[in-house]
Short mmCIF file of C-alpha atoms and ligand atoms in Angstrom, two decimals:
data_model
loop_
_atom_site.label_atom_id
_atom_site.label_comp_id
_atom_site.label_asym_id
_atom_site.label_seq_id
_atom_site.Cartn_x
_atom_site.Cartn_y
_atom_site.Cartn_z
CA UNK A 1 -0.12 0.28 0.10
CA UNK A 2 1.15 3.41 -0.77
CA UNK A 3 0.05 7.01 0.32
CA UNK A 4 3.11 9.00 0.11
CA UNK A 5 3.18 11.99 -2.52
CA UNK A 6 4.99 11.05 -5.39
CA UNK A 7 2.90 7.54 -5.83
CA UNK A 8 -0.36 9.09 -5.31
CA UNK A 9 0.84 11.71 -8.43
CA UNK A 10 1.97 8.71 -10.29
CA UNK A 11 -1.81 7.52 -10.25
CA UNK A 12 -3.66 10.42 -10.11
CA UNK A 13 -2.88 10.20 -14.06
CA UNK A 14 -2.90 8.06 -17.25
CA UNK A 15 -1.19 9.23 -20.96
CA UNK A 16 -4.08 11.36 -21.68
CA UNK A 17 -5.28 15.25 -21.10
CA UNK A 18 -7.77 14.00 -18.93
CA UNK A 19 -7.11 16.22 -15.25
CA UNK A 20 -5.25 14.17 -12.97
CA UNK A 21 -7.00 12.89 -9.65
CA UNK A 22 -4.91 11.79 -6.91
CA UNK A 23 -6.35 8.55 -5.53
CA UNK A 24 -6.77 8.28 -1.15
CA UNK A 25 -4.34 5.11 -1.36
CA UNK A 26 -2.57 3.13 -4.03
CA UNK A 27 -2.43 -1.05 -3.32
CA UNK A 28 0.44 -2.44 -5.57
CA UNK A 29 -1.01 -6.12 -6.03
CA UNK A 30 1.33 -8.79 -6.19
CA UNK A 31 -1.18 -11.48 -6.33
CA UNK A 32 -4.95 -12.38 -6.75
CA UNK A 33 -5.15 -12.74 -2.83
CA UNK A 34 -4.70 -9.02 -2.46
CA UNK A 35 -6.94 -8.04 -5.38
CA UNK A 36 -9.01 -10.20 -3.33
CA UNK A 37 -8.90 -8.47 -0.24
CA UNK A 38 -9.12 -4.89 -1.67
CA UNK A 39 -12.11 -5.40 -3.56
CA UNK A 40 -13.53 -7.00 0.29
CA UNK A 41 -12.56 -3.74 1.24
CA UNK A 42 -13.84 -1.64 -0.99
CA UNK A 43 -16.97 -3.10 -0.64
CA UNK A 44 -16.64 -2.55 3.09
CA UNK A 45 -15.75 0.58 3.13
CA UNK A 46 -18.04 1.60 0.42
CA UNK A 47 -15.18 3.45 -1.45
CA UNK A 48 -14.47 2.97 -5.66
CA UNK A 49 -11.92 0.66 -6.78
CA UNK A 50 -10.08 2.19 -9.81
CA UNK A 51 -7.95 -0.68 -11.66
CA UNK A 52 -4.68 -0.17 -13.24
CA UNK A 53 -2.23 -1.20 -15.07
CA UNK A 54 0.44 0.55 -16.96
CA UNK A 55 -1.29 3.79 -17.64
CA UNK A 56 -0.61 4.14 -21.00
CA UNK A 57 -4.77 4.28 -21.36
CA UNK A 58 -5.41 7.82 -23.44
CA UNK A 59 -9.07 8.56 -22.13
CA UNK A 60 -9.04 8.65 -18.72
CA UNK A 61 -9.59 5.10 -18.27
CA UNK A 62 -7.42 4.76 -14.99
CA UNK A 63 -7.60 8.68 -13.89
CA UNK A 64 -9.49 7.83 -10.26
CA UNK A 65 -12.52 9.52 -9.16
CA UNK A 66 -11.84 11.70 -5.59
CA UNK A 67 -11.07 9.25 -2.92
CA UNK A 68 -10.89 6.16 -4.55
CA UNK A 69 -8.17 3.42 -4.03
CA UNK A 70 -6.29 2.77 -7.06
CA UNK A 71 -5.54 -1.22 -7.57
CA UNK A 72 -2.69 -2.00 -10.35
CA UNK A 73 -1.88 -4.81 -11.64
CA UNK A 74 1.14 -3.90 -12.69
CA UNK A 75 3.07 -6.28 -10.28
CA UNK A 76 1.35 -9.37 -11.39
CA UNK A 77 4.06 -9.97 -14.10
CA UNK A 78 4.08 -13.70 -14.41
CA UNK A 79 3.66 -15.83 -17.55
CA UNK A 80 1.98 -19.38 -15.40
CA UNK A 81 1.51 -21.35 -18.60
CA UNK A 82 2.22 -21.92 -22.41
CA UNK A 83 0.28 -24.77 -23.91
CA UNK A 84 1.53 -24.94 -27.72
CA UNK A 85 -0.91 -27.79 -28.15
CA UNK A 86 -3.51 -25.98 -27.31
CA UNK A 87 -2.45 -22.69 -28.47
CA UNK A 88 -3.09 -20.90 -25.33
CA UNK A 89 -1.09 -19.12 -22.45
CA UNK A 90 -2.11 -18.11 -19.20
CA UNK A 91 -0.66 -15.12 -17.72
CA UNK A 92 -0.97 -12.41 -15.30
CA UNK A 93 -2.58 -9.09 -15.84
CA UNK A 94 0.34 -7.03 -15.72
CA UNK A 95 2.14 -8.70 -18.25
CA UNK A 96 3.85 -6.44 -20.94
CA UNK A 97 2.10 -7.37 -24.39
CA UNK A 98 5.61 -6.92 -25.95
CA UNK A 99 7.60 -9.55 -23.21
CA UNK A 100 4.30 -11.79 -24.24
CA UNK A 101 5.27 -12.02 -27.57
CA UNK A 102 8.62 -12.05 -27.39
CA UNK A 103 8.65 -14.94 -25.20
CA UNK A 104 6.53 -16.64 -27.21
CA UNK A 105 8.16 -15.73 -30.63
CA UNK A 106 10.58 -18.30 -29.56
CA UNK A 107 8.13 -20.95 -29.07
CA UNK A 108 6.67 -20.34 -32.54
CA UNK A 109 4.42 -18.67 -32.05
CA UNK A 110 3.53 -15.04 -31.00
CA UNK A 111 0.32 -12.90 -29.75
CA UNK A 112 -1.55 -10.68 -32.20
CA UNK A 113 -2.71 -7.74 -30.79
CA UNK A 114 0.47 -5.14 -30.56
CA UNK A 115 -0.69 -1.95 -29.53
CA UNK A 116 2.02 0.76 -30.48
CA UNK A 117 2.45 0.98 -27.05
CA UNK A 118 3.27 -2.59 -26.57
CA UNK A 119 6.73 -1.84 -25.09
CA UNK A 120 4.55 -1.00 -21.99
CA UNK A 121 1.02 -1.19 -21.68
CA UNK A 122 -0.26 -4.59 -19.26
CA UNK A 123 -2.62 -7.77 -20.64
CA UNK A 124 -4.97 -6.44 -18.00
CA UNK A 125 -5.17 -2.85 -19.67
CA UNK A 126 -4.94 -4.70 -23.17
CA UNK A 127 -7.71 -6.83 -21.99
CA UNK A 128 -10.39 -3.93 -20.68
CA UNK A 129 -9.78 -1.94 -23.73
CA UNK A 130 -10.44 -4.24 -26.26
CA UNK A 131 -6.84 -2.90 -27.54
CA UNK A 132 -5.84 -3.00 -31.79
CA UNK A 133 -2.75 -2.58 -33.21
CA UNK A 134 -1.46 -2.08 -36.74
CA UNK A 135 -1.68 -6.03 -36.98
CA UNK A 136 -5.80 -6.17 -35.79
CA UNK A 137 -6.42 -6.10 -39.60
CA UNK A 138 -5.98 -9.81 -40.22
CA UNK A 139 -5.77 -11.36 -37.48
CA UNK A 140 -8.48 -8.98 -34.77
CA UNK A 141 -8.29 -7.01 -32.24
CA UNK A 142 -8.06 -7.98 -28.14
CA UNK A 143 -11.29 -10.01 -27.71
CA UNK A 144 -10.56 -12.20 -30.72
CA UNK A 145 -7.23 -13.93 -28.38
CA UNK A 146 -8.82 -14.09 -25.03
CA UNK A 147 -10.13 -17.75 -23.73
CA UNK A 148 -10.70 -16.53 -20.58
CA UNK A 149 -10.58 -14.27 -17.67
CA UNK A 150 -11.15 -14.46 -13.74
CA UNK A 151 -12.36 -11.67 -12.28
CA UNK A 152 -12.81 -10.28 -8.75
CA UNK A 153 -16.00 -8.58 -8.18
CA UNK A 154 -16.48 -5.45 -5.90
CA UNK A 155 -16.78 -7.24 -2.71
CA UNK A 156 -14.25 -10.09 -3.19
CA UNK A 157 -16.21 -12.43 -5.12
CA UNK A 158 -14.28 -14.61 -8.15
CA UNK A 159 -15.51 -15.54 -11.05
CA UNK A 160 -14.46 -17.16 -14.47
CA UNK A 161 -15.62 -15.85 -17.63
CA UNK A 162 -15.03 -18.24 -20.64
CA UNK A 163 -13.10 -21.40 -20.91
CA UNK A 164 -10.08 -22.91 -22.33
CA UNK A 165 -12.71 -24.38 -24.77
CA UNK A 166 -12.77 -21.97 -27.99
CA UNK A 167 -16.55 -22.37 -27.94
CA UNK A 168 -17.72 -22.09 -23.98
CA UNK A 169 -21.32 -22.60 -23.30
CA UNK A 170 -23.78 -20.15 -21.83
CA UNK A 171 -23.88 -16.56 -22.19
CA UNK A 172 -20.86 -14.75 -23.39
CA UNK A 173 -19.96 -13.64 -20.28
CA UNK A 174 -15.40 -13.46 -21.33
CA UNK A 175 -17.19 -10.81 -24.36
CA UNK A 176 -18.92 -8.77 -21.67
CA UNK A 177 -15.81 -8.24 -19.72
CA UNK A 178 -13.65 -7.87 -22.53
CA UNK A 179 -14.00 -3.88 -23.29
CA UNK A 180 -15.53 -2.85 -19.96
CA UNK A 181 -12.53 -0.41 -18.98
CA UNK A 182 -12.44 -2.17 -15.48
CA UNK A 183 -16.31 -1.32 -14.39
CA UNK A 184 -17.01 -4.67 -14.13
CA UNK A 185 -14.13 -5.76 -11.82
CA UNK A 186 -10.40 -6.59 -11.84
CA UNK A 187 -8.72 -9.49 -14.54
CA UNK A 188 -6.36 -11.25 -12.20
CA UNK A 189 -5.73 -14.14 -14.67
CA UNK A 190 -6.41 -14.45 -18.70
CA UNK A 191 -5.76 -17.01 -21.04
CA UNK A 192 -5.16 -15.90 -24.05
CA UNK A 193 -5.18 -17.85 -27.82
CA UNK A 194 -1.34 -17.85 -29.27
CA UNK A 195 -0.81 -17.45 -33.15
CA UNK A 196 1.78 -19.57 -34.82
CA UNK A 197 4.45 -17.29 -36.44
CA UNK A 198 3.67 -16.76 -40.10
CA UNK A 199 6.27 -19.03 -42.47
CA UNK A 200 7.06 -15.49 -44.39
CA UNK A 201 6.39 -11.81 -43.98
CA UNK A 202 6.82 -9.09 -46.39
CA UNK A 203 6.78 -5.48 -45.90
CA UNK A 204 5.89 -2.72 -48.41
CA UNK A 205 6.30 1.02 -48.53
CA UNK A 206 4.55 3.15 -50.68
CA UNK A 207 4.90 6.72 -51.23
CA UNK A 208 2.17 9.05 -52.62
CA UNK A 209 2.25 12.92 -53.11
CA UNK A 210 -1.16 12.90 -51.20
CA UNK A 211 -3.18 11.79 -48.27
CA UNK A 212 -6.03 10.78 -50.87
CA UNK A 213 -3.89 8.39 -53.02
CA UNK A 214 -2.75 6.59 -50.19
CA UNK A 215 -6.65 5.98 -48.60
CA UNK A 216 -7.91 5.27 -52.03
CA UNK A 217 -4.74 2.35 -51.94
CA UNK A 218 -6.36 1.35 -48.76
CA UNK A 219 -9.70 0.79 -50.07
CA UNK A 220 -8.77 -0.42 -53.05
CA UNK A 221 -6.65 -3.23 -51.68
CA UNK A 222 -9.45 -4.33 -49.49
CA UNK A 223 -12.00 -4.14 -52.77
CA UNK A 224 -9.63 -6.74 -54.21
CA UNK A 225 -10.16 -9.42 -51.68
CA UNK A 226 -6.89 -8.73 -50.04
CA UNK A 227 -6.38 -8.44 -46.57
CA UNK A 228 -2.45 -7.75 -45.61
CA UNK A 229 -1.65 -8.33 -41.94
CA UNK A 230 -1.08 -4.55 -41.72
CA UNK A 231 -1.84 -1.22 -43.15
CA UNK A 232 -0.60 1.94 -41.89
CA UNK A 233 -0.97 5.34 -42.78
CA UNK A 234 1.30 8.12 -42.19
CA UNK A 235 1.20 12.02 -43.37
CA UNK A 236 4.34 14.05 -44.39
CA UNK A 237 3.85 15.92 -40.54
CA UNK A 238 4.62 12.85 -38.98
CA UNK A 239 7.23 10.89 -41.50
CA UNK A 240 9.77 14.45 -41.08
CA UNK A 241 9.24 14.20 -36.80
CA UNK A 242 9.99 10.41 -37.61
CA UNK A 243 12.91 10.48 -40.12
CA UNK A 244 14.18 13.47 -37.03
CA UNK A 245 14.10 10.63 -34.62
CA UNK A 246 15.19 7.06 -35.83
CA UNK A 247 15.68 7.20 -39.46
CA UNK A 248 13.47 4.88 -41.15
CA UNK A 249 14.35 5.26 -44.31
CA UNK A 250 10.88 7.09 -45.23
CA UNK A 251 10.50 9.43 -48.09
CA UNK A 252 10.14 13.36 -46.52
CA UNK A 253 9.13 14.80 -49.44
CA UNK A 254 5.56 12.30 -49.94
CA UNK A 255 2.07 13.88 -49.13
CA UNK A 256 1.75 10.22 -47.11
CA UNK A 257 3.50 7.06 -47.01
CA UNK A 258 1.80 3.89 -46.49
CA UNK A 259 3.48 0.61 -44.64
CA UNK A 260 1.67 -2.41 -45.98
CA UNK A 261 2.73 -6.15 -44.79
CA UNK A 262 2.09 -9.18 -45.97
CA UNK A 263 2.28 -12.82 -44.59
CA UNK A 264 1.37 -16.26 -44.98
CA UNK A 265 2.93 -19.14 -47.62
CA UNK A 266 5.25 -17.89 -50.18
CA UNK A 267 3.24 -18.76 -53.19
CA UNK A 268 0.30 -16.16 -51.46
CA UNK A 269 2.57 -13.58 -50.59
CA UNK A 270 4.31 -13.16 -53.80
CA UNK A 271 0.84 -12.97 -55.32
CA UNK A 272 -0.64 -10.66 -52.90
CA UNK A 273 2.48 -8.41 -53.32
CA UNK A 274 2.12 -8.31 -57.26
CA UNK A 275 -1.01 -7.59 -56.50
CA UNK A 276 -0.70 -5.06 -54.05
CA UNK A 277 2.71 -2.83 -56.29
CA UNK A 278 -0.39 -2.94 -59.05
CA UNK A 279 -3.03 -1.30 -57.01
CA UNK A 280 -0.33 1.28 -55.52
CA UNK A 281 0.75 1.80 -59.31
CA UNK A 282 -2.78 2.52 -60.49
CA UNK A 283 -3.40 5.09 -57.54
CA UNK A 284 -0.21 7.11 -58.50
CA UNK A 285 2.23 5.52 -56.34
CA UNK A 286 5.17 7.97 -56.53
CA UNK A 287 7.93 4.82 -54.84
CA UNK A 288 6.93 1.46 -53.74
CA UNK A 289 9.92 -0.45 -51.93
CA UNK A 290 9.96 -3.90 -50.58
CA UNK A 291 12.16 -4.26 -47.56
CA UNK A 292 14.86 -6.87 -48.91
CA UNK A 293 15.55 -8.31 -45.20
CA UNK A 294 14.63 -8.28 -41.87
CA UNK A 295 16.76 -5.50 -40.71
CA UNK A 296 15.36 -3.10 -42.97
CA UNK A 297 11.94 -4.52 -42.31
CA UNK A 298 12.60 -3.63 -38.26
CA UNK A 299 13.66 -0.48 -39.23
CA UNK A 300 10.12 0.55 -41.28
CA UNK A 301 8.33 -1.15 -38.33
CA UNK A 302 10.47 1.13 -35.40
CA UNK A 303 9.41 4.24 -37.16
CA UNK A 304 6.12 3.37 -37.44
CA UNK A 305 5.78 2.44 -33.78
CA UNK A 306 7.95 5.31 -32.62
CA UNK A 307 5.98 7.77 -34.32
CA UNK A 308 4.60 9.04 -31.32
CA UNK A 309 7.50 9.63 -29.43
CA UNK A 310 8.49 11.59 -32.65
CA UNK A 311 5.75 13.99 -32.09
CA UNK A 312 8.50 15.54 -29.94
CA UNK A 313 10.48 16.57 -32.23
CA UNK A 314 7.43 19.00 -33.53
CA UNK A 315 5.82 19.67 -29.97
CA UNK A 316 6.28 18.96 -26.46
CA UNK A 317 2.50 18.17 -26.48
CA UNK A 318 0.16 16.27 -28.17
CA UNK A 319 -3.55 14.99 -28.06
CA UNK A 320 -3.98 11.66 -29.50
CA UNK A 321 -7.36 11.06 -30.73
CA UNK A 322 -9.18 7.71 -32.05
CA UNK A 323 -11.98 7.42 -34.20
CA UNK A 324 -13.32 4.59 -36.80
CA UNK A 325 -14.91 5.91 -40.02
CA UNK A 326 -16.54 3.49 -43.00
CA UNK A 327 -12.88 3.21 -45.28
CA UNK A 328 -14.89 3.93 -48.00
CA UNK A 329 -14.32 7.46 -45.91
CA UNK A 330 -11.32 7.93 -45.07
CA UNK A 331 -10.53 10.44 -47.44
CA UNK A 332 -13.19 12.69 -47.11
CA UNK A 333 -13.14 12.80 -42.99
CA UNK A 334 -9.46 13.22 -43.51
CA UNK A 335 -9.92 16.55 -45.39
CA UNK A 336 -12.13 17.50 -42.54
CA UNK A 337 -9.86 16.94 -39.90
CA UNK A 338 -7.32 19.11 -41.98
CA UNK A 339 -10.42 21.65 -41.94
CA UNK A 340 -10.43 21.48 -38.31
CA UNK A 341 -7.19 22.14 -37.58
CA UNK A 342 -7.08 25.05 -39.76
CA UNK A 343 -10.65 26.54 -38.15
CA UNK A 344 -8.64 26.27 -34.84
CA UNK A 345 -5.29 27.07 -35.59
CA UNK A 346 -3.34 23.39 -34.58
CA UNK A 347 -1.41 21.33 -36.63
CA UNK A 348 -2.94 18.07 -37.09
CA UNK A 349 -0.58 15.08 -37.90
CA UNK A 350 -2.21 11.80 -38.95
CA UNK A 351 -0.46 8.02 -38.49
CA UNK A 352 -2.94 5.77 -38.24
CA UNK A 353 -4.30 2.29 -38.83
CA UNK A 354 -5.89 2.86 -42.21
CA UNK A 355 -7.20 -0.98 -42.74
CA UNK A 356 -9.64 -0.92 -40.34
CA UNK A 357 -10.67 2.76 -40.88
CA UNK A 358 -9.08 3.74 -37.25
CA UNK A 359 -8.20 6.99 -37.28
CA UNK A 360 -5.35 8.57 -35.40
CA UNK A 361 -5.30 12.59 -35.99
CA UNK A 362 -2.45 13.80 -33.61
CA UNK A 363 -3.10 17.25 -32.30
CA UNK A 364 0.50 18.88 -31.59
CA UNK A 365 0.60 21.73 -29.02
CA UNK A 366 2.73 23.47 -26.45
CA UNK A 367 0.43 23.25 -23.34
CA UNK A 368 2.07 26.72 -22.49
CA UNK A 369 0.51 29.22 -25.19
CA UNK A 370 -2.37 30.55 -23.36
CA UNK A 371 -5.76 29.26 -24.34
CA UNK A 372 -4.29 26.61 -26.57
CA UNK A 373 -5.84 23.57 -24.61
CA UNK A 374 -9.11 25.07 -24.93
CA UNK A 375 -8.69 25.07 -28.58
CA UNK A 376 -7.37 21.25 -28.53
CA UNK A 377 -10.46 20.28 -26.97
CA UNK A 378 -12.62 22.01 -29.38
CA UNK A 379 -10.73 20.44 -32.25
CA UNK A 380 -11.27 17.00 -30.43
CA UNK A 381 -14.91 17.45 -29.93
CA UNK A 382 -15.28 18.23 -33.96
CA UNK A 383 -13.04 15.38 -35.23
CA UNK A 384 -15.76 12.96 -32.80
CA UNK A 385 -18.16 14.76 -34.76
CA UNK A 386 -16.98 14.46 -38.08
CA UNK A 387 -16.45 10.74 -37.72
CA UNK A 388 -19.77 10.50 -36.20
CA UNK A 389 -21.76 12.46 -38.75
CA UNK A 390 -19.27 10.04 -41.83
CA UNK A 391 -21.36 6.76 -39.89
CA UNK A 392 -18.44 6.28 -37.46
CA UNK A 393 -18.03 4.87 -33.86
CA UNK A 394 -16.53 6.96 -31.30
CA UNK A 395 -13.35 4.60 -30.39
CA UNK A 396 -11.38 1.82 -32.27
CA UNK A 397 -9.28 1.00 -29.53
CA UNK A 398 -8.59 3.58 -27.41
CA UNK A 399 -11.93 3.26 -25.24
CA UNK A 400 -14.12 5.62 -23.83
CA UNK A 401 -12.84 6.49 -20.29
CA UNK A 402 -13.35 10.15 -19.49
CA UNK A 403 -12.86 11.46 -22.63
CA UNK A 404 -15.56 10.52 -24.46
CA UNK A 405 -18.39 10.11 -21.55
CA UNK A 406 -20.53 12.67 -22.77
CA UNK A 407 -20.32 11.83 -26.99
CA UNK A 408 -22.04 8.30 -25.84
CA UNK A 409 -26.07 9.90 -25.76
CA UNK A 410 -24.59 11.08 -29.33
CA UNK A 411 -24.25 7.45 -30.73
CA UNK A 412 -26.64 5.64 -28.27
CA UNK A 413 -30.24 5.37 -27.52
CA UNK A 414 -31.51 6.00 -23.98
CA UNK A 415 -32.45 2.72 -24.00
CA UNK A 416 -29.03 1.56 -25.22
CA UNK A 417 -27.34 3.24 -22.45
CA UNK A 418 -29.87 1.87 -19.80
CA UNK A 419 -29.45 -1.42 -20.81
CA UNK A 420 -25.72 -1.00 -20.72
CA UNK A 421 -25.60 0.07 -17.01
CA UNK A 422 -28.10 -2.80 -16.09
CA UNK A 423 -25.13 -4.84 -17.45
CA UNK A 424 -22.62 -2.97 -15.67
CA UNK A 425 -24.70 -3.06 -12.19
CA UNK A 426 -24.99 -7.45 -12.77
CA UNK A 427 -21.49 -7.65 -12.17
CA UNK A 428 -21.23 -4.59 -10.02
CA UNK A 429 -24.45 -3.81 -8.09
CA UNK A 430 -23.03 -1.22 -5.68
CA UNK A 431 -21.33 0.85 -8.51
CA UNK A 432 -18.01 1.05 -7.19
CA UNK A 433 -15.92 -0.79 -9.80
CA UNK A 434 -13.92 2.36 -11.34
CA UNK A 435 -17.20 4.36 -11.62
CA UNK A 436 -17.67 7.61 -13.36
CA UNK A 437 -16.43 6.33 -16.57
CA UNK A 438 -17.86 5.03 -19.55
CA UNK A 439 -21.52 5.91 -19.27
CA UNK A 440 -22.64 9.41 -19.32
CA UNK A 441 -23.12 10.29 -15.71
CA UNK A 442 -27.51 10.38 -16.59
CA UNK A 443 -27.16 6.97 -17.24
CA UNK A 444 -24.89 5.55 -14.22
CA UNK A 445 -26.00 5.64 -10.65
CA UNK A 446 -22.42 5.49 -9.84
CA UNK A 447 -21.93 9.02 -9.03
CA UNK A 448 -24.99 9.01 -6.97
CA UNK A 449 -23.07 5.88 -4.67
CA UNK A 450 -20.53 8.52 -4.28
CA UNK A 451 -22.37 10.97 -1.88
CA UNK A 452 -22.67 10.55 1.15
CA UNK A 453 -25.97 11.32 1.97
CA UNK A 454 -28.67 12.59 -0.86
CA UNK A 455 -28.94 16.51 -1.51
CA UNK A 456 -32.88 17.40 -1.04
CA UNK A 457 -34.54 17.65 -4.17
CA UNK A 458 -32.80 14.33 -6.12
CA UNK A 459 -35.62 11.86 -7.50
CA UNK A 460 -33.97 8.28 -6.69
C1 FAD B 1 2.09 6.07 -27.27
C2 FAD B 1 0.75 5.33 -27.21
C3 FAD B 1 0.29 4.63 -28.36
C4 FAD B 1 -0.84 3.68 -27.93
N1 FAD B 1 -1.10 2.84 -29.25
C5 FAD B 1 -2.35 2.28 -28.96
C6 FAD B 1 -2.81 1.51 -30.27
O1 FAD B 1 -2.19 1.42 -30.65
N2 FAD B 1 -3.88 0.70 -29.90
C7 FAD B 1 -4.85 0.61 -28.80
O2 FAD B 1 -5.49 -0.33 -28.57
N3 FAD B 1 -4.28 1.25 -27.59
C8 FAD B 1 -3.06 2.06 -27.78
N4 FAD B 1 -2.19 2.78 -26.56
C9 FAD B 1 -3.50 3.18 -25.55
C10 FAD B 1 -2.55 2.15 -24.40
O3 FAD B 1 -1.84 1.90 -24.16
C11 FAD B 1 -3.85 1.07 -24.53
O4 FAD B 1 -5.24 1.27 -24.61
C12 FAD B 1 -3.30 0.05 -23.73
O5 FAD B 1 -4.29 -1.30 -23.46
C13 FAD B 1 -3.62 0.03 -22.17
O6 FAD B 1 -2.66 -0.62 -20.89
P1 FAD B 1 -2.23 -0.39 -19.64
O7 FAD B 1 -1.88 -1.35 -18.75
O8 FAD B 1 -1.46 1.05 -19.82
O9 FAD B 1 -3.80 0.46 -19.19
P2 FAD B 1 -4.19 1.20 -18.12
O10 FAD B 1 -3.71 2.68 -18.28
O11 FAD B 1 -3.52 1.05 -16.70
O12 FAD B 1 -5.85 1.40 -17.73
C14 FAD B 1 -6.22 1.30 -19.00
C15 FAD B 1 -7.99 0.80 -18.59
O13 FAD B 1 -7.99 -0.29 -18.05
C16 FAD B 1 -8.58 -0.81 -17.23
N5 FAD B 1 -7.58 -1.65 -16.23
C17 FAD B 1 -6.61 -1.86 -16.04
N6 FAD B 1 -5.24 -2.90 -16.06
C18 FAD B 1 -6.87 -3.82 -15.53
C19 FAD B 1 -7.27 -5.00 -14.72
N7 FAD B 1 -6.22 -6.07 -14.26
N8 FAD B 1 -8.65 -5.40 -14.89
C20 FAD B 1 -9.24 -4.60 -15.06
N9 FAD B 1 -9.49 -3.29 -15.69
C21 FAD B 1 -7.86 -3.50 -15.87
C22 FAD B 1 -7.67 0.63 -16.21
O14 FAD B 1 -9.36 0.67 -15.25
C23 FAD B 1 -8.41 1.53 -17.50
O15 FAD B 1 -9.63 1.61 -17.25
C24 FAD B 1 -1.80 3.98 -27.13
C25 FAD B 1 -0.96 4.90 -25.62
C26 FAD B 1 0.14 5.20 -25.97
C27 FAD B 1 0.37 6.10 -24.91
#
């Protein structure tokens, strides 16, 4: 247990712009039993509990509400078992995504969901946010790779959701828990499906004069019936920052670059590579390059995976957005994003998982500029509205947290939200597990639960 100022400050925030709020106490759980004890104490005292992994979340999901106990599962970081015969691994929630992937690679398998934060984010956070990543285009996001989760509910009850059997009987409560952003309980053990390493992997770098041609290439590749392992787009602003940072070999004169990866057996990969090159040419690619060896391939990916760090070469702060739009609308929504930047006098660069229509506009700024934060938030809200108007959704992978909570009413009817709240209540009747997140306050009784007395005139 930690109550010193430094520990409380660290647990007060995640990687989002959501205002930090220090918790009352931080519990660095080292075992399942520690979590059970904390969840029992929370219910006894009627105090909210906020689960926390590495704190890399971008929607404020791990930012505590006032007076909460933060339960960090980051120290529960052991891989308990790797079962190659059944293609699964059992892990504690604090295992870092890349650590699991590295350990598995040597056994001929890997863990497919690969958030760009994979060097630090934990499996518990991945499950809670149903995280994605570049390779989720072909393999699916986290929910497609989780077989079972052991969960501790507020009050200390333990439930096992899902099972080793790929088709467990009964309601899919495992599916309900994944993406619950810590509002349904705390995961203390996760069984994931592991994916065999592909025999051949080839990575292409395509350059274009403008973003529209790159976005249209993405739609055309999918329309041709090809599903690459990954398709990542970067605009000129971010490419220049990356080149200054790691020198990945991207062309800095291009208006946009597209990284495409194809995997599988040699024959299929070769055929797909030829087809993709043909589409790229037709879409006006100014250069087409296939990485010649593993070192070059790794460098191309290093550029993409360190893009957010590279932003420091442009400005000290950034606000990373996350919406999804239909792939065919990518080009038009990106145009809209550019005009939002002009309208709010802000620089916006783009790096995103184009294959699944997942946009990540990055608003870069210096928070010391007077009034800039207000403009950043207004521009962010405009990006969400533009994505919804194009038939998109609020979040591709970062979750709703606090950041997008009030936009939920723009996507869901009152009935939808009430049903979501009822589902949440069936896991957490006291409303103490990560209250004040995801559902708009008018659709969650969680906030009312935090009041020591109900103010006069409030109707319950
Ligand atoms: C530079 C950068 C790049 C990123 N790229 C991607 C990307 O490509 N794809 C993507 O999906 N995300 C990305 N993210 C967002 C973030 O890394 C992911 O959402 C990640 O899964 C969060 O994991 P975490 O361990 O840091 O969780 P935290 O931030 O600590 O928590 C996130 C949520 O999970 C809950 N939680 C944590 N542990 C548990 C648990 N054991 N049980 C129940 N609930 C729990 C928390 O309450 C919170 O709601 C990126 C973030 C950064 C900073």
